[in-house]
């Protein structure tokens, strides 16, 4: 997978996540149990932000970060998702994120100025919600943001060893290091190479690792989520530095990097509090699916020709085998055709947003 293929995958997955985000926002007003939907909305925004950072799509990262921050305050109970204006705002943010993703899909090297300006009023509204959650009404003038950030600033030692297939899977190890710098400061970094003997070296494999000293006001979970896209292709060990007098990286970290049971794996967990079952769906390119159906059609024609020859030959054993083969080919044909079918519920879901917007226009 090259970088262009990875970007196209990001575009497709982002559009799917935005669709899921929109459906969850539309459903959240109709249910009393909102926690699961809120977590789904947060995961969609967080995944889009993290993926966009890997491709240096800074406008997508910056705007989605504001959305994610508001959703994080909702999850913490500091903001109420039952607030109808907030739902309308997040729906508008979802639309703007979609436009940003479409701009990235068009291959533009820079985002249009008018597109970025469209997002500024939304960012202002998001920031107003963050101010409501951060500044209690009883003490509006006693909190100093710089002092508060300094009081929760933490230092971490991160020991990271990438697996040999990272490059083959289209990932750039340095992009994850750069992304760390978006929400903290890397104060020390040591490169660790585990090169095998020359005769056993694979030129396409990755033998790279890092030992990093990192300062941030984010927690362990935020650092772990930076590497969620390579969680199965790396070994990660995170150790907090309790004080400024703690010894440097090499003495703070163990010499080996064992897998930690408390770390979330990319296959079964994205947030510590929510277990996500492994998906049973896979993404298949439409052209490959069309090719499969065409091949099945050719197989049916060839099978009919062989069946005719078997009947002319009057060989009973051959006719029995051809009959069984024909039944299997028909089952393969039916299964291949079903792959192109879409559940009708998916089609009707597209109209939920139209109905919601029209009802809002009528009530206003």
Coordinates of N, CA and C in Angstrom, one line a residue, residues 7-94:
X7 N -4.4 7.2 1.7 CA -5.2 8.4 1.7 C -6.6 8.1 1.3
X8 N -6.8 7.3 0.2 CA -8.1 7.0 -0.3 C -8.8 6.2 0.7
X9 N -8.1 5.3 1.4 CA -8.8 4.5 2.5 C -9.2 5.4 3.6
X10 N -8.4 6.4 3.9 CA -8.8 7.4 5.0 C -10.1 8.2 4.5
X11 N -10.2 8.6 3.3 CA -11.3 9.3 2.8 C -12.6 8.4 2.9
X12 N -12.5 7.2 2.4 CA -13.7 6.3 2.5 C -14.1 6.0 3.9
X13 N -13.1 5.8 4.8 CA -13.5 5.5 6.2 C -14.0 6.7 6.9
X14 N -13.5 7.9 6.6 CA -14.0 9.1 7.2 C -15.4 9.4 6.8
X15 N -15.7 9.2 5.6 CA -17.1 9.4 5.1 C -18.1 8.4 5.8
X16 N -17.6 7.2 6.0 CA -18.4 6.2 6.8 C -18.6 6.6 8.2
X17 N -17.5 7.1 8.8 CA -17.6 7.5 10.2 C -18.5 8.8 10.4
X18 N -18.4 9.7 9.4 CA -19.3 10.9 9.5 C -20.8 10.5 9.3
X19 N -21.0 9.4 8.5 CA -22.4 8.9 8.4 C -22.9 8.3 9.7
X20 N -22.0 7.6 10.4 CA -22.4 7.0 11.6 C -22.5 8.1 12.7
X21 N -21.7 9.1 12.6 CA -21.8 10.2 13.6 C -23.1 10.9 13.4
X22 N -23.5 11.2 12.2 CA -24.8 11.9 11.9 C -26.0 11.1 12.4
X23 N -25.9 9.7 12.1 CA -27.0 8.9 12.5 C -27.2 8.9 14.0
X24 N -26.0 8.8 14.7 CA -26.0 8.8 16.2 C -26.6 10.2 16.8
X25 N -26.2 11.3 16.1 CA -26.7 12.6 16.6 C -28.2 12.7 16.3
X26 N -28.7 12.1 15.2 CA -30.2 12.1 15.0 C -30.9 11.3 15.9
X27 N -30.3 10.2 16.4 CA -31.0 9.2 17.3 C -30.9 9.6 18.7
X28 N -29.9 10.5 19.1 CA -29.7 10.8 20.5 C -30.8 11.6 21.1
X29 N -31.6 12.3 20.3 CA -32.7 13.1 20.9 C -33.9 12.2 21.2
X30 N -33.9 10.9 20.6 CA -35.0 10.0 20.8 C -34.8 8.9 21.8
X31 N -33.8 9.0 22.5 CA -33.5 7.9 23.5 C -33.0 8.5 24.8
X32 N -33.3 7.8 25.9 CA -32.9 8.2 27.2 C -31.5 7.7 27.6
X33 N -31.1 6.5 27.0 CA -29.8 6.0 27.2 C -28.9 6.5 26.1
X34 N -28.2 7.6 26.5 CA -27.4 8.3 25.5 C -25.9 7.9 25.6
X35 N -25.4 7.2 26.6 CA -24.0 7.0 26.8 C -23.4 6.3 25.6
X36 N -24.0 5.2 25.1 CA -23.4 4.5 24.0 C -23.4 5.3 22.7
X37 N -24.4 6.1 22.5 CA -24.4 7.0 21.3 C -23.3 8.1 21.4
X38 N -23.2 8.6 22.6 CA -22.1 9.7 22.8 C -20.7 9.1 22.6
X39 N -20.5 7.9 23.1 CA -19.2 7.2 22.9 C -19.0 7.0 21.4
X40 N -20.0 6.6 20.7 CA -19.9 6.4 19.2 C -19.5 7.7 18.5
X41 N -20.2 8.7 18.9 CA -19.9 10.0 18.3 C -18.5 10.5 18.6
X42 N -18.0 10.3 19.8 CA -16.7 10.7 20.2 C -15.7 9.8 19.4
X43 N -15.9 8.5 19.3 CA -14.9 7.7 18.6 C -14.8 8.1 17.2
X44 N -15.9 8.4 16.5 CA -15.9 8.8 15.1 C -15.0 10.1 15.0
X45 N -15.2 11.1 15.8 CA -14.5 12.3 15.7 C -13.0 12.1 16.0
X46 N -12.7 11.3 17.1 CA -11.3 11.0 17.5 C -10.6 10.2 16.4
X47 N -11.2 9.3 15.7 CA -10.6 8.5 14.7 C -10.3 9.3 13.5
X48 N -11.2 10.2 13.1 CA -11.0 11.1 12.0 C -9.8 12.0 12.3
X49 N -9.8 12.6 13.5 CA -8.7 13.5 13.8 C -7.3 12.8 13.8
X50 N -7.3 11.6 14.4 CA -6.0 10.9 14.4 C -5.5 10.5 13.1
X51 N -6.5 10.0 12.2 CA -6.1 9.6 10.9 C -5.6 10.8 10.0
X52 N -6.4 12.0 10.2 CA -6.0 13.2 9.4 C -4.6 13.6 9.8
X53 N -4.2 13.5 11.1 CA -2.9 13.9 11.5 C -1.8 13.1 10.9
X54 N -2.1 11.8 10.5 CA -1.1 11.0 9.9 C -0.8 11.5 8.5
X55 N -1.8 12.2 7.8 CA -1.6 12.7 6.5 C -1.3 14.2 6.5
X56 N -1.0 14.8 7.6 CA -0.8 16.2 7.8 C -1.9 17.1 7.3
X57 N -3.1 16.7 7.4 CA -4.3 17.5 7.1 C -4.7 18.4 8.3
X58 N -3.8 19.4 8.5 CA -3.9 20.2 9.7 C -5.3 20.9 9.9
X59 N -6.0 21.4 8.8 CA -7.3 22.0 9.1 C -8.3 21.0 9.6
X60 N -8.2 19.8 9.1 CA -9.1 18.7 9.6 C -8.8 18.4 11.0
X61 N -7.6 18.3 11.4 CA -7.2 18.0 12.7 C -7.6 19.1 13.7
X62 N -7.4 20.4 13.3 CA -7.7 21.5 14.2 C -9.2 21.6 14.4
X63 N -10.0 21.5 13.4 CA -11.4 21.7 13.6 C -12.0 20.5 14.3
X64 N -11.6 19.3 14.0 CA -12.1 18.1 14.6 C -11.7 18.0 16.1
X65 N -10.5 18.6 16.4 CA -10.0 18.7 17.8 C -11.0 19.5 18.7
X66 N -11.6 20.6 18.1 CA -12.6 21.3 18.9 C -13.8 20.5 19.1
X67 N -14.3 19.8 18.1 CA -15.4 18.9 18.2 C -15.2 17.8 19.3
X68 N -14.0 17.2 19.2 CA -13.6 16.2 20.1 C -13.6 16.7 21.5
X69 N -13.1 17.9 21.7 CA -13.0 18.5 23.1 C -14.4 18.7 23.7
X70 N -15.3 19.2 22.9 CA -16.7 19.3 23.4 C -17.3 18.0 23.8
X71 N -17.1 17.0 22.9 CA -17.6 15.6 23.1 C -17.0 15.0 24.4
X72 N -15.7 15.3 24.6 CA -15.0 14.8 25.8 C -15.6 15.4 27.0
X73 N -16.0 16.7 27.0 CA -16.7 17.3 28.1 C -18.1 16.7 28.4
X74 N -18.7 16.3 27.3 CA -20.0 15.6 27.4 C -19.9 14.3 28.1
X75 N -18.9 13.5 27.6 CA -18.6 12.2 28.2 C -18.3 12.3 29.7
X76 N -17.6 13.4 30.1 CA -17.2 13.6 31.5 C -18.4 14.2 32.3
X77 N -19.5 14.5 31.7 CA -20.7 15.0 32.4 C -20.7 16.4 32.7
X78 N -19.8 17.2 32.1 CA -19.7 18.6 32.3 C -20.6 19.4 31.3
X79 N -21.0 18.7 30.2 CA -22.0 19.3 29.3 C -23.1 18.3 29.1
X80 N -24.3 18.8 28.7 CA -25.5 18.0 28.6 C -25.8 17.9 27.1
X81 N -25.7 16.6 26.6 CA -26.0 16.4 25.2 C -27.5 16.5 24.9
X82 N -28.4 16.6 25.9 CA -29.8 16.8 25.7 C -30.1 18.2 25.2
X83 N -29.1 19.1 25.3 CA -29.2 20.5 24.8 C -29.4 20.4 23.3
X84 N -30.6 20.8 22.9 CA -30.9 20.7 21.4 C -30.0 21.6 20.6
X85 N -29.7 22.8 21.0 CA -28.8 23.6 20.2 C -27.4 23.0 20.0
X86 N -27.0 22.2 21.0 CA -25.7 21.5 20.8 C -25.8 20.4 19.8
X87 N -26.9 19.7 19.7 CA -27.1 18.7 18.7 C -27.1 19.3 17.3
X88 N -27.8 20.4 17.2 CA -27.8 21.1 15.9 C -26.4 21.6 15.5
X89 N -25.6 22.1 16.5 CA -24.3 22.6 16.2 C -23.4 21.4 15.8
X90 N -23.5 20.3 16.5 CA -22.6 19.1 16.1 C -23.0 18.6 14.7
X91 N -24.3 18.6 14.4 CA -24.7 18.2 13.0 C -24.0 19.2 12.0
X92 N -24.0 20.5 12.3 CA -23.4 21.4 11.4 C -21.9 21.1 11.3
X93 N -21.3 20.8 12.4 CA -19.9 20.5 12.5 C -19.6 19.2 11.6
X94 N -20.5 18.2 11.7 CA -20.4 17.0 10.9 C -20.4 17.3 9.4

